[in-house]
Tab-separated table of C-alpha atoms in Angstrom:
chain	number	residue	atom	x	y	z
A	2	MET	CA	0.138	-0.171	-0.242
A	3	THR	CA	1.103	3.413	-0.539
A	4	ILE	CA	1.523	6.511	2.378
A	5	LYS	CA	-0.371	9.335	1.279
A	6	LYS	CA	-1.333	10.819	5.012
A	7	ILE	CA	1.093	10.143	7.249
A	8	LEU	CA	-0.453	11.402	11.504
A	9	VAL	CA	2.749	11.982	13.092
A	10	ALA	CA	1.800	11.007	16.865
A	11	ASN	CA	4.168	13.093	18.650
A	12	ARG	CA	5.557	16.974	18.804
A	13	GLY	CA	8.787	19.473	18.954
A	14	GLU	CA	11.885	18.260	17.096
A	15	ILE	CA	11.176	14.680	15.842
A	16	ALA	CA	7.894	14.982	14.897
A	17	LEU	CA	9.263	18.092	12.668
A	18	ARG	CA	11.623	15.537	11.641
A	19	ILE	CA	9.083	12.957	10.316
A	20	MET	CA	7.384	16.073	8.921
A	21	ARG	CA	10.255	16.465	6.559
A	22	THR	CA	11.025	13.728	5.158
A	23	ALA	CA	7.388	13.014	4.620
A	24	ARG	CA	7.089	16.183	2.458
A	25	GLU	CA	10.154	15.463	0.608
A	26	MET	CA	8.517	11.931	-0.634
A	27	GLY	CA	5.234	13.605	-0.930
A	28	ILE	CA	3.334	12.926	1.435
A	29	GLN	CA	0.813	15.263	3.663
A	30	THR	CA	1.332	15.088	7.244
A	31	VAL	CA	-1.567	15.428	10.414
A	32	ALA	CA	0.328	17.688	13.682
A	33	ILE	CA	-1.737	17.083	17.502
A	34	TYR	CA	-1.240	18.723	19.736
A	35	SER	CA	-1.671	20.203	23.166
A	36	GLU	CA	-3.512	23.078	24.629
A	37	VAL	CA	0.454	24.195	25.282
A	38	ASP	CA	1.476	23.472	22.089
A	39	ARG	CA	-0.797	25.714	20.177
A	40	ASN	CA	2.013	27.770	18.683
A	41	ALA	CA	5.002	25.452	17.934
A	42	LEU	CA	6.828	24.934	15.145
A	43	HIS	CA	4.866	20.959	14.186
A	44	VAL	CA	2.628	22.381	14.326
A	45	ARG	CA	2.118	24.905	11.725
A	46	TYR	CA	4.551	23.054	9.712
A	47	ALA	CA	2.101	20.574	9.549
A	48	ASP	CA	-0.575	20.148	6.338
A	49	GLU	CA	-3.035	19.746	8.846
A	50	ALA	CA	-3.387	20.247	13.024
A	51	VAL	CA	-5.686	19.165	15.379
A	52	CYS	CA	-5.580	19.789	19.562
A	53	VAL	CA	-5.712	16.595	21.291
A	54	GLY	CA	-6.172	17.289	24.818
A	55	PRO	CA	-4.689	19.680	27.442
A	56	PRO	CA	-0.869	20.177	28.342
A	57	PRO	CA	-0.593	16.850	30.572
A	58	SER	CA	0.524	14.133	27.824
A	59	THR	CA	-2.056	11.946	29.830
A	60	GLU	CA	-4.554	14.144	28.522
A	61	SER	CA	-3.456	14.443	25.464
A	62	TYR	CA	-0.435	13.056	23.688
A	63	LEU	CA	-0.957	9.289	25.349
A	64	ARG	CA	-4.556	9.264	24.301
A	65	ALA	CA	-4.981	6.928	21.871
A	66	ASP	CA	-8.161	6.308	21.854
A	67	VAL	CA	-8.618	10.483	19.914
A	68	ILE	CA	-5.399	9.811	17.816
A	69	ILE	CA	-6.786	7.358	16.312
A	70	ASP	CA	-10.078	9.304	15.593
A	71	VAL	CA	-8.306	12.201	14.589
A	72	CYS	CA	-6.814	9.747	11.578
A	73	ARG	CA	-10.842	8.693	11.004
A	74	LYS	CA	-11.558	11.652	10.618
A	75	LEU	CA	-8.952	12.832	8.530
A	76	GLN	CA	-9.003	10.290	6.281
A	77	VAL	CA	-5.176	9.108	7.437
A	78	ASP	CA	-2.987	6.600	6.455
A	79	ALA	CA	-0.575	5.511	8.727
A	80	ILE	CA	0.676	7.111	12.414
A	81	HIS	CA	4.021	7.624	13.330
A	82	PRO	CA	5.262	7.347	16.683
A	83	GLY	CA	8.837	9.260	17.069
A	84	TYR	CA	9.914	8.184	20.006
A	85	GLY	CA	8.795	8.729	23.699
A	86	PHE	CA	4.967	8.580	24.446
A	87	LEU	CA	3.027	5.412	22.259
A	88	SER	CA	6.467	4.702	20.961
A	89	GLU	CA	7.176	1.243	22.765
A	90	ASN	CA	3.313	0.945	23.540
A	91	ALA	CA	2.267	-2.501	21.932
A	92	ASN	CA	-1.204	-1.844	23.243
A	93	PHE	CA	-1.505	1.314	20.721
A	94	ALA	CA	0.320	-0.578	17.907
A	95	ARG	CA	-1.956	-3.151	18.060
A	96	GLN	CA	-5.423	-0.416	18.615
A	97	VAL	CA	-3.578	1.062	15.351
A	98	ARG	CA	-4.041	-2.499	13.019
A	99	GLU	CA	-7.023	-3.705	14.194
A	100	ALA	CA	-8.518	-0.038	13.428
A	101	GLY	CA	-7.071	-0.534	9.778
A	102	LEU	CA	-4.579	2.150	10.188
A	103	ILE	CA	-0.746	1.139	9.184
A	104	PHE	CA	1.492	1.802	12.289
A	105	ILE	CA	5.469	2.736	10.930
A	106	GLY	CA	7.126	0.764	13.394
A	107	PRO	CA	7.021	-2.894	14.234
A	108	SER	CA	4.507	-5.476	15.218
A	109	PRO	CA	2.790	-4.961	18.313
A	110	GLU	CA	4.277	-8.688	18.807
A	111	SER	CA	7.843	-7.392	19.078
A	112	ILE	CA	7.208	-4.722	20.795
A	113	GLU	CA	5.816	-7.043	23.729
A	114	VAL	CA	8.434	-9.615	23.460
A	115	MET	CA	11.382	-6.634	23.530
A	116	GLY	CA	9.985	-4.444	26.604
A	117	SER	CA	10.385	-6.649	29.411
A	118	LYS	CA	14.023	-7.766	29.492
A	119	LEU	CA	13.399	-10.781	30.511
A	120	ALA	CA	11.391	-12.308	27.985
A	121	ALA	CA	13.774	-10.330	25.193
A	122	LYS	CA	16.717	-12.577	26.613
A	123	ALA	CA	14.406	-15.569	26.378
A	124	ALA	CA	13.534	-14.092	23.033
A	125	VAL	CA	17.846	-14.321	21.757
A	126	ALA	CA	18.671	-17.410	24.413
A	127	ASP	CA	19.017	-20.018	20.924
A	128	TYR	CA	20.956	-17.418	19.199
A	129	ASN	CA	24.056	-17.622	21.292
A	130	ILE	CA	23.840	-13.657	21.843
A	131	PRO	CA	26.891	-12.863	25.071
A	132	MET	CA	24.598	-11.949	28.071
A	133	VAL	CA	25.498	-10.636	31.498
A	134	PRO	CA	25.833	-13.230	33.896
A	135	GLY	CA	21.976	-13.405	36.244
A	136	THR	CA	19.188	-14.608	36.899
A	137	PRO	CA	17.089	-15.427	33.871
A	138	SER	CA	13.316	-14.686	35.165
A	139	ALA	CA	11.986	-12.382	37.995
A	140	ILE	CA	13.484	-12.999	41.348
A	141	THR	CA	10.765	-14.072	44.008
A	142	ASP	CA	13.123	-15.942	46.547
A	143	ARG	CA	15.521	-13.578	48.520
A	144	THR	CA	17.267	-16.357	49.576
A	145	GLU	CA	17.880	-17.642	46.628
A	146	ALA	CA	18.648	-14.585	44.728
A	147	LYS	CA	21.754	-13.905	47.411
A	148	ALA	CA	22.987	-17.747	46.501
A	149	ILE	CA	23.230	-16.247	42.724
A	150	SER	CA	24.641	-13.002	43.922
A	151	ALA	CA	27.071	-14.251	45.840
A	152	LYS	CA	28.465	-16.846	42.899
A	153	ILE	CA	28.260	-14.385	40.529
A	154	GLY	CA	30.344	-11.962	42.496
A	155	TYR	CA	29.496	-8.377	43.672
A	156	PRO	CA	29.021	-6.022	43.097
A	157	ILE	CA	25.969	-6.567	40.918
A	158	LEU	CA	22.401	-4.885	39.687
A	159	ILE	CA	19.239	-5.100	40.240
A	160	LYS	CA	17.066	-4.217	37.451
A	161	ALA	CA	13.612	-3.574	36.899
A	162	SER	CA	12.283	-5.739	33.906
A	163	ALA	CA	10.393	-3.529	32.420
A	164	GLY	CA	11.118	-0.188	31.213
A	165	GLY	CA	14.446	2.135	31.270
A	166	GLY	CA	15.910	5.071	31.847
A	167	GLY	CA	17.714	4.033	35.255
A	168	LYS	CA	14.486	3.932	36.844
A	169	GLY	CA	14.137	-0.059	39.465
A	170	MET	CA	17.706	0.014	38.833
A	171	ARG	CA	20.245	-0.611	41.579
A	172	VAL	CA	24.229	-1.257	42.584
A	173	VAL	CA	24.849	-3.857	45.395
A	174	GLU	CA	28.240	-3.594	46.845
A	175	GLN	CA	28.239	-6.390	49.262
A	176	GLU	CA	25.534	-8.771	50.240
A	177	ALA	CA	24.291	-6.862	53.404
A	178	ASP	CA	22.543	-3.770	51.091
A	179	PHE	CA	21.144	-6.493	49.196
A	180	ASP	CA	17.239	-5.980	51.537
A	181	GLU	CA	17.399	-2.101	51.533
A	182	GLN	CA	18.863	-1.963	47.430
A	183	MET	CA	15.769	-4.687	46.479
A	184	ASP	CA	13.355	-2.638	48.524
A	185	ARG	CA	14.285	0.807	46.763
A	186	ALA	CA	13.819	-1.893	42.902
A	187	VAL	CA	11.041	-3.004	43.204
A	188	SER	CA	9.380	0.414	44.494
A	189	GLU	CA	10.514	2.088	42.058
A	190	ALA	CA	9.889	-0.120	39.300
A	191	GLN	CA	6.361	-0.379	40.625
A	192	SER	CA	5.870	3.536	40.546
A	193	ALA	CA	6.984	4.125	37.181
A	194	PHE	CA	6.004	0.881	35.573
A	195	GLY	CA	3.729	-0.330	36.993
A	196	ASP	CA	5.343	-3.281	37.224
A	197	GLY	CA	7.825	-4.556	40.284
A	198	SER	CA	9.540	-7.465	38.696
A	199	VAL	CA	13.077	-6.928	38.800
A	200	PHE	CA	16.151	-9.435	37.723
A	201	ILE	CA	19.852	-9.584	38.942
A	202	GLU	CA	22.842	-9.188	36.814
A	203	LYS	CA	26.210	-9.037	37.106
A	204	TYR	CA	27.232	-5.337	37.704
A	205	VAL	CA	30.268	-4.859	35.210
A	206	THR	CA	32.716	-2.178	36.183
A	207	SER	CA	33.824	0.568	34.001
A	208	PRO	CA	31.065	0.065	31.075
A	209	ARG	CA	30.511	1.852	27.975
A	210	HIS	CA	27.346	1.561	26.342
A	211	VAL	CA	27.351	0.882	22.149
A	212	GLU	CA	24.490	-0.110	20.700
A	213	ILE	CA	23.798	-0.994	16.744
A	214	GLN	CA	21.057	0.483	15.088
A	215	VAL	CA	18.568	-2.291	12.281
A	216	LEU	CA	16.568	-2.248	9.540
A	217	GLY	CA	14.362	-4.815	9.055
A	218	ASP	CA	11.443	-5.366	6.511
A	219	GLN	CA	8.387	-7.234	6.608
A	220	HIS	CA	10.304	-10.328	4.285
A	221	GLY	CA	12.478	-11.243	6.589
A	222	ASN	CA	15.411	-9.094	5.573
A	223	ILE	CA	17.301	-6.996	8.309
A	224	ILE	CA	20.360	-5.391	8.007
A	225	HIS	CA	22.744	-3.579	10.692
A	226	LEU	CA	24.310	0.362	10.562
A	227	PHE	CA	26.849	0.106	12.745
A	228	GLU	CA	27.416	1.521	16.355
A	229	ARG	CA	26.294	4.981	18.190
A	230	GLU	CA	28.256	5.462	21.182
A	231	CYS	CA	26.317	6.794	24.216
A	232	SER	CA	28.385	6.288	27.282
A	233	VAL	CA	28.324	9.882	28.081
A	234	GLN	CA	25.213	10.075	30.271
A	235	ARG	CA	23.555	11.720	33.445
A	236	ARG	CA	20.993	9.991	35.705
A	237	HIS	CA	21.462	6.710	33.290
A	238	GLN	CA	20.278	8.969	30.428
A	239	LYS	CA	22.338	9.646	27.092
A	240	VAL	CA	23.656	13.187	26.764
A	241	VAL	CA	25.960	13.119	23.837
A	242	GLU	CA	26.382	10.407	21.311
A	243	GLU	CA	29.004	9.523	17.928
A	244	ALA	CA	29.044	6.999	15.665
A	245	PRO	CA	31.270	5.565	15.235
A	246	SER	CA	32.634	4.197	18.197
A	247	ALA	CA	36.615	4.968	19.091
A	248	ILE	CA	37.258	2.198	20.632
A	249	LEU	CA	36.126	-0.657	18.424
A	250	THR	CA	37.821	-2.761	15.891
A	251	PRO	CA	36.596	-3.934	12.856
A	252	GLU	CA	36.046	-7.431	14.177
A	253	ILE	CA	33.782	-6.292	16.960
A	254	ARG	CA	32.109	-3.837	15.453
A	255	GLU	CA	31.014	-7.066	12.449
A	256	ALA	CA	30.676	-9.414	15.868
A	257	MET	CA	28.315	-6.834	17.122
A	258	GLY	CA	26.520	-6.288	13.973
A	259	ARG	CA	25.482	-10.075	13.792
A	260	ALA	CA	24.245	-10.057	17.105
A	261	ALA	CA	22.215	-7.185	16.742
A	262	VAL	CA	20.409	-8.800	13.273
A	263	ASP	CA	19.924	-11.849	14.924
A	264	VAL	CA	18.413	-10.092	17.947
A	265	ALA	CA	16.192	-8.424	15.635
A	266	ARG	CA	15.382	-11.855	14.020
A	267	ALA	CA	14.729	-13.224	17.399
A	268	CYS	CA	11.578	-11.401	17.445
A	269	GLY	CA	10.285	-11.686	13.752
A	270	TYR	CA	11.350	-7.778	13.549
A	271	TYR	CA	10.982	-5.441	11.402
A	272	GLY	CA	11.146	-1.211	10.360
A	273	ALA	CA	13.578	0.842	12.265
A	274	GLY	CA	15.014	-0.460	16.412
A	275	THR	CA	18.198	-0.131	17.815
A	276	VAL	CA	19.744	-3.193	19.913
A	277	GLU	CA	21.703	-2.045	23.037
A	278	PHE	CA	25.140	-3.625	24.226
A	279	ILE	CA	27.241	-2.923	26.907
A	280	VAL	CA	31.033	-3.364	26.621
A	281	ASN	CA	33.673	-3.525	29.106
A	282	ASP	CA	37.177	-2.467	29.165
A	283	ASN	CA	38.342	-5.745	27.937
A	284	LEU	CA	35.773	-4.599	24.896
A	285	ASP	CA	33.759	-8.109	25.742
A	286	PHE	CA	30.290	-6.507	25.079
A	287	TYR	CA	26.852	-8.305	26.303
A	288	PHE	CA	23.295	-8.014	25.084
A	289	LEU	CA	21.475	-4.871	26.987
A	290	GLU	CA	17.852	-4.387	25.326
A	291	MET	CA	16.103	-3.733	21.751
A	292	ASN	CA	14.605	-0.558	21.815
A	293	THR	CA	11.812	-0.970	19.464
A	294	ARG	CA	11.664	2.668	17.686
A	295	LEU	CA	13.469	5.275	16.096
A	296	GLN	CA	16.361	6.948	18.857
A	297	VAL	CA	16.812	9.846	19.762
A	298	GLU	CA	20.131	10.303	18.292
A	299	HIS	CA	19.889	8.978	15.137
A	300	PRO	CA	21.068	11.362	13.795
A	301	VAL	CA	24.647	10.636	14.006
A	302	THR	CA	23.708	6.480	11.996
A	303	GLU	CA	22.376	8.936	9.107
A	304	GLN	CA	25.527	11.317	9.107
A	305	ILE	CA	27.869	8.280	8.652
A	306	THR	CA	25.931	6.409	6.400
A	307	GLY	CA	23.643	8.356	4.399
A	308	VAL	CA	20.431	6.684	4.980
A	309	ASP	CA	17.250	8.349	6.270
A	310	LEU	CA	16.298	6.171	8.683
A	311	VAL	CA	12.559	7.507	8.737
A	312	LYS	CA	12.074	7.024	4.658
A	313	GLN	CA	13.583	3.608	5.316
A	314	MET	CA	11.038	3.302	8.013
A	315	ILE	CA	7.898	3.951	5.636
A	316	TYR	CA	9.201	2.037	2.796
A	317	ILE	CA	8.570	-0.860	5.529
A	318	ALA	CA	5.745	0.290	6.723
A	319	GLU	CA	4.378	0.116	2.764
A	320	GLY	CA	5.117	-2.897	2.543
A	321	LYS	CA	8.452	-2.756	0.155
A	322	PRO	CA	11.228	-4.927	0.198
A	323	LEU	CA	14.824	-3.222	2.140
A	324	THR	CA	17.030	-2.229	-1.489
A	325	ILE	CA	19.919	-1.856	0.917
A	326	LYS	CA	21.763	-4.833	1.504
A	327	GLN	CA	24.974	-5.066	4.159
A	328	ASP	CA	27.597	-5.002	1.786
A	329	ASP	CA	26.033	-1.755	0.515
A	330	LEU	CA	26.481	0.155	3.714
A	331	GLN	CA	30.613	1.413	4.453
A	332	ILE	CA	30.972	3.558	7.197
A	333	LYS	CA	32.490	7.258	6.126
A	334	GLY	CA	33.360	10.343	8.083
A	335	HIS	CA	32.294	10.997	12.019
A	336	ALA	CA	29.802	12.489	14.221
A	337	VAL	CA	28.699	13.980	17.578
A	338	GLU	CA	25.318	14.373	18.749
A	339	VAL	CA	24.858	16.784	21.515
A	340	ARG	CA	21.388	17.070	23.744
A	341	VAL	CA	20.816	20.551	24.368
A	342	TYR	CA	18.269	20.394	27.620
A	343	ALA	CA	16.989	23.209	29.195
A	344	GLU	CA	18.919	22.091	32.805
A	345	ASP	CA	21.252	23.952	34.860
A	346	PRO	CA	24.635	21.512	34.688
A	347	ALA	CA	25.329	23.899	37.582
A	348	ASN	CA	23.101	22.650	39.599
A	349	ASN	CA	22.964	18.614	39.703
A	350	PHE	CA	21.443	19.667	35.646
A	351	LEU	CA	17.848	20.454	37.340
A	352	PRO	CA	15.403	21.869	34.400
A	353	ASP	CA	14.503	25.002	33.957
A	354	VAL	CA	11.637	26.577	32.064
A	355	GLY	CA	11.364	30.194	30.986
A	356	THR	CA	11.272	31.972	27.388
A	357	LEU	CA	14.361	32.100	25.289
A	358	ASP	CA	14.951	35.619	25.098
A	359	THR	CA	17.626	35.185	22.543
A	360	TYR	CA	17.979	31.862	20.481
A	361	VAL	CA	20.013	31.470	17.091
A	362	ARG	CA	21.026	28.290	15.460
A	363	PRO	CA	24.571	27.512	14.548
A	364	GLN	CA	25.301	27.544	10.986
A	365	GLY	CA	27.703	26.190	8.875
A	366	ASN	CA	29.185	22.806	7.141
A	367	GLY	CA	28.837	20.123	9.128
A	368	VAL	CA	26.700	21.337	11.205
A	369	ARG	CA	22.927	20.003	12.011
A	370	VAL	CA	20.408	20.816	14.021
A	371	ASP	CA	17.351	19.537	14.960
A	372	ASP	CA	15.007	21.416	16.770
A	373	GLY	CA	11.299	22.711	17.507
A	374	PHE	CA	11.914	25.898	18.607
A	375	GLU	CA	12.102	29.811	18.046
A	376	GLN	CA	12.970	32.683	19.569
A	377	GLY	CA	10.543	33.570	22.095
A	378	MET	CA	8.566	30.895	22.217
A	379	ALA	CA	8.719	29.006	26.206
A	380	ILE	CA	9.951	25.875	27.440
A	381	PRO	CA	6.840	24.020	28.930
A	382	ILE	CA	6.957	22.056	32.100
A	383	TYR	CA	5.123	19.719	30.948
A	384	TYR	CA	7.415	17.685	28.627
A	385	ASP	CA	10.866	16.410	28.400
A	386	PRO	CA	13.385	19.459	28.640
A	387	MET	CA	15.154	18.958	25.664
A	388	ILE	CA	15.360	21.935	23.458
A	389	ALA	CA	17.268	20.750	19.967
A	390	LYS	CA	19.703	18.426	18.692
A	391	LEU	CA	23.076	19.599	17.786
A	392	ILE	CA	25.052	17.251	15.489
A	393	THR	CA	28.125	17.786	13.666
A	394	TYR	CA	30.091	15.730	11.365
A	395	GLY	CA	33.675	15.994	9.522
A	396	ASP	CA	35.878	13.289	7.750
A	397	SER	CA	37.491	12.602	11.239
A	398	ARG	CA	36.568	11.975	14.725
A	399	GLU	CA	38.203	14.909	15.986
A	400	GLU	CA	37.087	17.107	12.517
A	401	ALA	CA	33.494	16.562	13.968
A	402	ILE	CA	34.838	17.475	17.856
A	403	GLN	CA	36.241	20.270	16.553
A	404	LYS	CA	33.111	21.830	14.586
A	405	MET	CA	30.960	21.119	17.422
A	406	ILE	CA	33.210	23.210	19.617
A	407	ARG	CA	32.834	25.641	17.256
A	408	ALA	CA	28.919	25.224	16.868
A	409	ILE	CA	28.264	25.194	20.917
A	410	ASP	CA	29.966	28.371	20.840
A	411	GLU	CA	27.880	30.407	18.077
A	412	TYR	CA	24.459	28.333	19.816
A	413	GLN	CA	23.363	31.875	21.085
A	414	ILE	CA	20.640	31.035	23.812
A	415	SER	CA	18.665	33.000	26.856
A	416	GLY	CA	16.153	32.991	28.817
A	417	VAL	CA	16.868	29.644	30.193
A	418	GLN	CA	20.044	27.736	31.513
A	419	THR	CA	21.247	24.545	28.912
A	420	THR	CA	23.483	21.827	28.648
A	421	LEU	CA	25.410	23.301	26.540
A	422	PRO	CA	28.218	24.655	28.331
A	423	PHE	CA	28.546	21.196	29.648
A	424	CYS	CA	28.271	19.585	27.016
A	425	ARG	CA	31.864	22.472	25.641
A	426	PHE	CA	33.600	20.405	28.804
A	427	VAL	CA	33.218	16.854	27.510
A	428	MET	CA	34.189	18.078	24.041
A	429	GLU	CA	37.841	20.100	25.819
A	430	HIS	CA	38.463	16.800	28.267
A	431	GLU	CA	41.399	14.247	27.446
A	432	ALA	CA	39.175	11.539	28.522
A	433	PHE	CA	36.476	12.197	25.183
A	434	ARG	CA	39.007	13.176	23.578
A	435	SER	CA	41.070	9.593	23.895
A	436	GLY	CA	38.423	7.681	23.408
A	437	GLN	CA	39.190	6.309	27.100
A	438	PHE	CA	35.899	7.158	28.792
A	439	ASP	CA	33.014	5.192	29.957
A	440	THR	CA	29.506	5.601	31.502
A	441	GLY	CA	31.268	6.965	34.771
A	442	PHE	CA	32.182	9.797	33.166
A	443	VAL	CA	30.382	12.468	34.769
A	444	SER	CA	30.504	11.486	38.190
A	445	ARG	CA	33.973	10.656	38.270
A	446	TYR	CA	35.143	13.890	35.813
A	447	PHE	CA	32.311	16.228	36.109
A	448	THR	CA	31.340	19.523	38.591
A	449	PRO	CA	30.223	22.585	37.952
A	450	ASP	CA	33.142	23.962	38.933
A	451	LYS	CA	35.098	23.400	35.916
A	452	LEU	CA	32.276	24.800	33.683
A	453	THR	CA	34.092	27.868	31.661
A	454	PRO	CA	30.924	29.883	29.958
A	455	THR	CA	31.911	31.004	25.957
A	456	PRO	CA	32.622	34.718	25.551
A	457	ASP	CA	29.003	35.170	24.769
A	458	THR	CA	27.661	33.754	27.570
A	459	GLN	CA	29.669	35.746	29.659
A	460	GLU	CA	27.889	38.989	28.420
A	461	ARG	CA	24.455	37.569	29.153
A	462	GLU	CA	25.046	36.732	32.067
A	463	LEU	CA	26.165	40.088	33.563
A	464	ALA	CA	23.844	41.852	31.841
A	465	ALA	CA	20.888	39.840	33.024
A	466	VAL	CA	22.483	40.041	36.631
A	467	LEU	CA	23.060	43.809	36.139
A	468	SER	CA	19.338	43.824	35.233
A	469	ALA	CA	17.811	42.111	38.030
A	470	TRP	CA	20.115	44.403	40.527
A	471	LEU	CA	19.071	47.663	39.331
A	472	LEU	CA	15.428	46.195	39.683
A	473	GLU	CA	15.894	44.627	43.186
A	474	THR	CA	17.378	48.081	43.943
A	475	ALA	CA	14.402	50.063	42.818
A	476	LYS	CA	11.679	48.556	44.610
A	477	PRO	CA	11.145	49.614	48.185
A	478	LYS	CA	11.889	47.565	51.237
A	479	PRO	CA	9.846	46.968	54.080
A	480	ASN	CA	12.406	47.940	56.840
A	481	GLY	CA	14.625	49.664	54.769
A	482	SER	CA	16.722	46.248	54.293
A	483	THR	CA	18.655	44.851	51.028
A	484	ALA	CA	16.433	41.630	50.529
A	485	ILE	CA	18.378	38.787	50.140
A	486	THR	CA	17.063	36.048	47.688
A	487	THR	CA	18.100	32.409	46.706
A	488	ARG	CA	17.629	31.240	43.064
A	489	GLN	CA	15.340	28.936	42.635
A	490	SER	CA	14.103	26.284	39.479
A	491	LYS	CA	11.347	28.044	37.838
A	492	TRP	CA	10.673	24.146	36.727
A	493	LYS	CA	11.206	22.479	40.368
A	494	ALA	CA	8.641	26.249	41.663
A	495	ASN	CA	6.543	25.088	39.251
A	496	ARG	CA	5.872	21.585	40.031
A	497	LEU	CA	5.192	22.256	43.729
């Protein structure tokens, strides 16, 4: 079937990114939006746009019934979920299929299998894929669990079977801490995912997070598009990504690619997906999980392969066979991505909200900005505080990093705190430059005093401080004294 109209069940930069490819393909687009997103860029860009509810995502972007009803009314052929929200919701994918619509993503069955880390491990068991030693099923007997932990050796990791993002995950250094950390992991998993099931894995020290991009069609053809290095993280969530990894040898890259394809084959996967691995300091790799959607960091893969992943997803959803063979693909150059969040890295990356008083994107050869904001727009408190993804591309890793430093310096944002100074710190740090880093980069190397604001940032901050001081001193004080105030995150204030 040829898709003529797509509803993008998302918002912000990813909605825009999908719509741009759809427009290039001559496909009409429908945007959905909450009341707070009425003037968002993705709403203005789409051919049609429909409000689906109030600002909270549970009343708008997560309303599957409303979204499907919009599709019926506007004669939509297919839904692209982007990432987040309903993208890995098997029930939603099933509802879309039952409504006679095309879900631009994998089957509900594949989403269900890979949505549970334990089910995923069981599914790939016959493919001889390396996995971290641990329990094959959810923990029910603590005495047995402690015996297993002692056998595989501390430290161990207690992990939630459902979900991710670091929730329901606890490192246990010794048996004396087991019960306390177990209780915390179960409670957090139940609260975050409605499922308190947890399992045990050996904790890999100095781990690196390396993932493989895969594409599969509905005819059984599956390929991989090499790896992405995602080890620079805060709160177990990625901040800096690059492709290819600086440490993989051609032999390990090929082995990881084969393993990723086998993981996809184990669940009959089609569409774009990502198989995540943990890599230790000896370059041994272990299967972690599979994300059954487009990843935030997909642009770096597009840069080094020249493949438009969204276009391929649409072709696959139409039932077309892959026209790309594994031997057709090769790595060309290097790409780096940083996530620009409205967060204050000097205040434990606490989210910040406000209005983008200044917002000027960097430009130039090898610079790509995926965003959903413009100057004068406000950062809503209701959603993830990511403003943009900044991607640079060069012939070499060194060139891509130098372009990133230049692009960060050119990126002008005021009105909110952002992660740009932190990202510049990463780009200049010797551990990152040398490629000798792991997921402990932030805790090991970063403290707020190491941030070096760019000259433009310093000037803007000085002007803001001066303006605030003049306004404050002009106010009459009740007792004639000078008031002293402390800055509180606007994000936190708005959520209280």
